[in-house]
Short mmCIF file of C-alpha atoms in Angstrom, two decimals:
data_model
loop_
_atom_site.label_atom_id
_atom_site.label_comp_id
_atom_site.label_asym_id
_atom_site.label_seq_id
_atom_site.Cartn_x
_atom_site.Cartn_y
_atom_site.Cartn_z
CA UNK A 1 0.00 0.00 0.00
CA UNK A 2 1.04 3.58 -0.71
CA UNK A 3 0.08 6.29 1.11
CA UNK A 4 1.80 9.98 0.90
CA UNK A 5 5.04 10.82 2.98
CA UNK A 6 4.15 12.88 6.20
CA UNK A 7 6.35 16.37 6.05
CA UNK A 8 8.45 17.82 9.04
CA UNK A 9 5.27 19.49 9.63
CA UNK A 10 3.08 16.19 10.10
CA UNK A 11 5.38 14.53 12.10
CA UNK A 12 5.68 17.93 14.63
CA UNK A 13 2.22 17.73 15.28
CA UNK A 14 2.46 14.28 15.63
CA UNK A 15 5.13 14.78 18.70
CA UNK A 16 2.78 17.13 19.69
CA UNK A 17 -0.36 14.87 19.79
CA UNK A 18 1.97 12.51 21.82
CA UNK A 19 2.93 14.72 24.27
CA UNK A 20 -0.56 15.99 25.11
CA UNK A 21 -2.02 12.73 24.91
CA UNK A 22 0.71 11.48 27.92
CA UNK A 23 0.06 14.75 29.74
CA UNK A 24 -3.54 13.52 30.07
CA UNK A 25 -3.51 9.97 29.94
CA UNK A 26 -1.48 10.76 33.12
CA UNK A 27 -3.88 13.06 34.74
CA UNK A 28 -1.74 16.52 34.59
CA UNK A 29 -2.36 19.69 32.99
CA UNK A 30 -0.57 19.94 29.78
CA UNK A 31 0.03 23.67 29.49
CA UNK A 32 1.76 26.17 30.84
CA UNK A 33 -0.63 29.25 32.10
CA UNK A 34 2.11 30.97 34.24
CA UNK A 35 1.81 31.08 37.88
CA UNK A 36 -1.79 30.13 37.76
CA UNK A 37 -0.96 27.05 36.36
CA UNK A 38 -3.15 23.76 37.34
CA UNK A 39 -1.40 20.53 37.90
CA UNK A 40 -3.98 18.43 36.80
CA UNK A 41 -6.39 17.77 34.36
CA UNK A 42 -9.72 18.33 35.45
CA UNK A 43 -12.26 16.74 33.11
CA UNK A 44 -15.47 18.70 34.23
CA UNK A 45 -13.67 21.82 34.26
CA UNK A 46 -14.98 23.98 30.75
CA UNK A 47 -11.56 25.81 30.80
CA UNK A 48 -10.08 22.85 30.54
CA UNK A 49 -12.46 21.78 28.05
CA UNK A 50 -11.60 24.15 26.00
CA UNK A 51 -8.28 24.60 26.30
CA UNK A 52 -7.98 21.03 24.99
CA UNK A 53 -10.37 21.94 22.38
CA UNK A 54 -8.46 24.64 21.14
CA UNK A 55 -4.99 22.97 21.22
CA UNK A 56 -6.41 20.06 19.18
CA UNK A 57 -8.06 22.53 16.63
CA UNK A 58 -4.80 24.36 16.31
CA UNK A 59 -2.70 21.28 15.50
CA UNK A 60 -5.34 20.19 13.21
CA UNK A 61 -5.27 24.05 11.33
CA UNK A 62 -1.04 23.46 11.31
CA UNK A 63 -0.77 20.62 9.72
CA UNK A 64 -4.26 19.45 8.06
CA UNK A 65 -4.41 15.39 8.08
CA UNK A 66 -1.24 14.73 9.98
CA UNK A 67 -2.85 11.85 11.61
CA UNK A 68 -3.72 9.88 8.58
CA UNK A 69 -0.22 10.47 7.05
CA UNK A 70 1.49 9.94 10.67
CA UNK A 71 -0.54 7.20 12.37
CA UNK A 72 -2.00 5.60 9.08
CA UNK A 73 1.26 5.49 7.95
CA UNK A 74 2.98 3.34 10.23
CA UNK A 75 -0.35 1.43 10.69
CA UNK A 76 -1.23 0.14 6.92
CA UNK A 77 2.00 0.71 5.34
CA UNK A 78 5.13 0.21 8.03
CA UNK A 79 3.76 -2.24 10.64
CA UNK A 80 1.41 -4.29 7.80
CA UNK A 81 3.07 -7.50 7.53
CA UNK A 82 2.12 -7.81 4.11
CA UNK A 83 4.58 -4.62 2.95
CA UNK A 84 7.13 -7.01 5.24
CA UNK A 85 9.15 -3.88 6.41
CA UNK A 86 9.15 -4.92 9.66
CA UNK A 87 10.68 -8.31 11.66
CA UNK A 88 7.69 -10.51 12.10
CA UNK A 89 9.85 -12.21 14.96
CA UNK A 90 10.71 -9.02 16.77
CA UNK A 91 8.71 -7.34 19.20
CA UNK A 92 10.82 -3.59 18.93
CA UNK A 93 10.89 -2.11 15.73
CA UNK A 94 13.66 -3.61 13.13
CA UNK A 95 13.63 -4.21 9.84
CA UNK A 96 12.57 -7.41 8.08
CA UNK A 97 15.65 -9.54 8.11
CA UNK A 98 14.82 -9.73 3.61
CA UNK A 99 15.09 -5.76 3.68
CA UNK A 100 18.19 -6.43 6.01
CA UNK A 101 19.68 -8.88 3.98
CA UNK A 102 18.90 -6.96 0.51
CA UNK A 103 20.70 -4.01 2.36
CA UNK A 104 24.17 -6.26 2.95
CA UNK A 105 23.82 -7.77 -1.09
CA UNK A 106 23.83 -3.96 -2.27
CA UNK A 107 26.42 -3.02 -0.14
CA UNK A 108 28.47 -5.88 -1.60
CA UNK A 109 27.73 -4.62 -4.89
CA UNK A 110 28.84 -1.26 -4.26
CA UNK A 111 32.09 -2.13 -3.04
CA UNK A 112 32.62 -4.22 -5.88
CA UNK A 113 31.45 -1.83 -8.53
CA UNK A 114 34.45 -0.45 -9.61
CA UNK A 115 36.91 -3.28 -9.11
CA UNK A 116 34.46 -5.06 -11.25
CA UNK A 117 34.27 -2.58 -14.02
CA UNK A 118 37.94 -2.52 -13.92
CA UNK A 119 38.30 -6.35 -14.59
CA UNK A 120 35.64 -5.86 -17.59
CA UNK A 121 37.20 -3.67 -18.82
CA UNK A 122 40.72 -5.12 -18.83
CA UNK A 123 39.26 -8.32 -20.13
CA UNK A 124 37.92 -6.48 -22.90
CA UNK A 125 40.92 -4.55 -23.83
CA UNK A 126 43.04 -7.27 -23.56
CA UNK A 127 40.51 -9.48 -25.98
CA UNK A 128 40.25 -6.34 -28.55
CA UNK A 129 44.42 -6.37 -28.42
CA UNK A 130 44.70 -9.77 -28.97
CA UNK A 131 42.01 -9.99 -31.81
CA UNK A 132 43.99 -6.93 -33.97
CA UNK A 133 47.28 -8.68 -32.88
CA UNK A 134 46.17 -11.67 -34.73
CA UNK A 135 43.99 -9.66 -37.03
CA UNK A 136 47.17 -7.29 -38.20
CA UNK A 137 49.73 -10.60 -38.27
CA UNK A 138 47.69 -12.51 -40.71
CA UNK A 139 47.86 -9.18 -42.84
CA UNK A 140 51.47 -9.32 -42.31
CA UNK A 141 51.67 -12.59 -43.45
CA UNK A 142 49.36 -12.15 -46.59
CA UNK A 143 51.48 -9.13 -47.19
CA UNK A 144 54.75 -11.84 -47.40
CA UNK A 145 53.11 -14.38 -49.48
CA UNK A 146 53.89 -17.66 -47.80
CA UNK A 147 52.17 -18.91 -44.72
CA UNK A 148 53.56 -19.19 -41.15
CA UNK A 149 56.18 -21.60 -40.83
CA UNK A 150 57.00 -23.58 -37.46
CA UNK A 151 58.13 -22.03 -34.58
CA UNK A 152 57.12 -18.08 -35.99
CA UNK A 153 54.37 -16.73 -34.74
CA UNK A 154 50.54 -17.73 -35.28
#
């Protein structure tokens, strides 16, 4: 599945979304008001109502759909085991050892890139001199009018 790319912007309201979500999933009061300042969340308070309101609005005005490119994102495209970018076996985050093991194959190919295109190409130069070599001595040797005799070249 693709789904678009979230921008610096998505994943800052993302953080965001985090934070206040731990602030309240652990009771306190997620903003600073100064020395009035609350330390806890208090549900049936409207200021606090709509303080959360408001906060949620604004990070939904900054970045429009961050949650479907943040959340959905890592839900049906990173941790969907049909994509397999993630270990199946692991319970932490790590790659699928196929991505893992694709990742060591290229890196063997890059190293070997050039030395490879060197040995191609000396194979190849050394095949094109010996082919005129042999090309240019039966010219010579047309040139003389009797063919090669034992021992001389061939």
């Amino acid at each position: 599945m693709k789904m678009a790319k979230p921008s610096e912007r998505d994943i800052d309201a993302g953080s965001a979304l985090l934070s206040l979500r731990n602030d309240l999933s652990s009771g306190y009061y997620p903003w600073n008001d100064g020395e009035h300042r609350p330390t806890y969340f208090d549900p049936d308070d409207r200021q606090h109502l709509r303080r959360l309101y408001d906060a949620l609005d604004a990070l939904l005005e900054r970045a429009p759909g961050f949650a479907g490119r943040v959340i959905g994102g890592m839900c049906y495209v990173i941790c969907w085991d049909r994509n397999q970018i993630l270990d199946p076996a692991d319970d932490c985050l790590a790659l699928h050892p196929d991505l893992v093991r694709g990742r060591q194959l290229l890196a063997l190919a890059r190293a070997d890139l050039l030395p490879r295109l060197e040995r191609e190409a000396r194979a190849t130069l050394a095949s094109h001199i010996d082919r005129s070599a042999a090309a240019h001595l039966a010219a010579m040797r047309a040139s003389w009018g009797r063919p090669a005799s034992p021992g001389e070249f061939s």
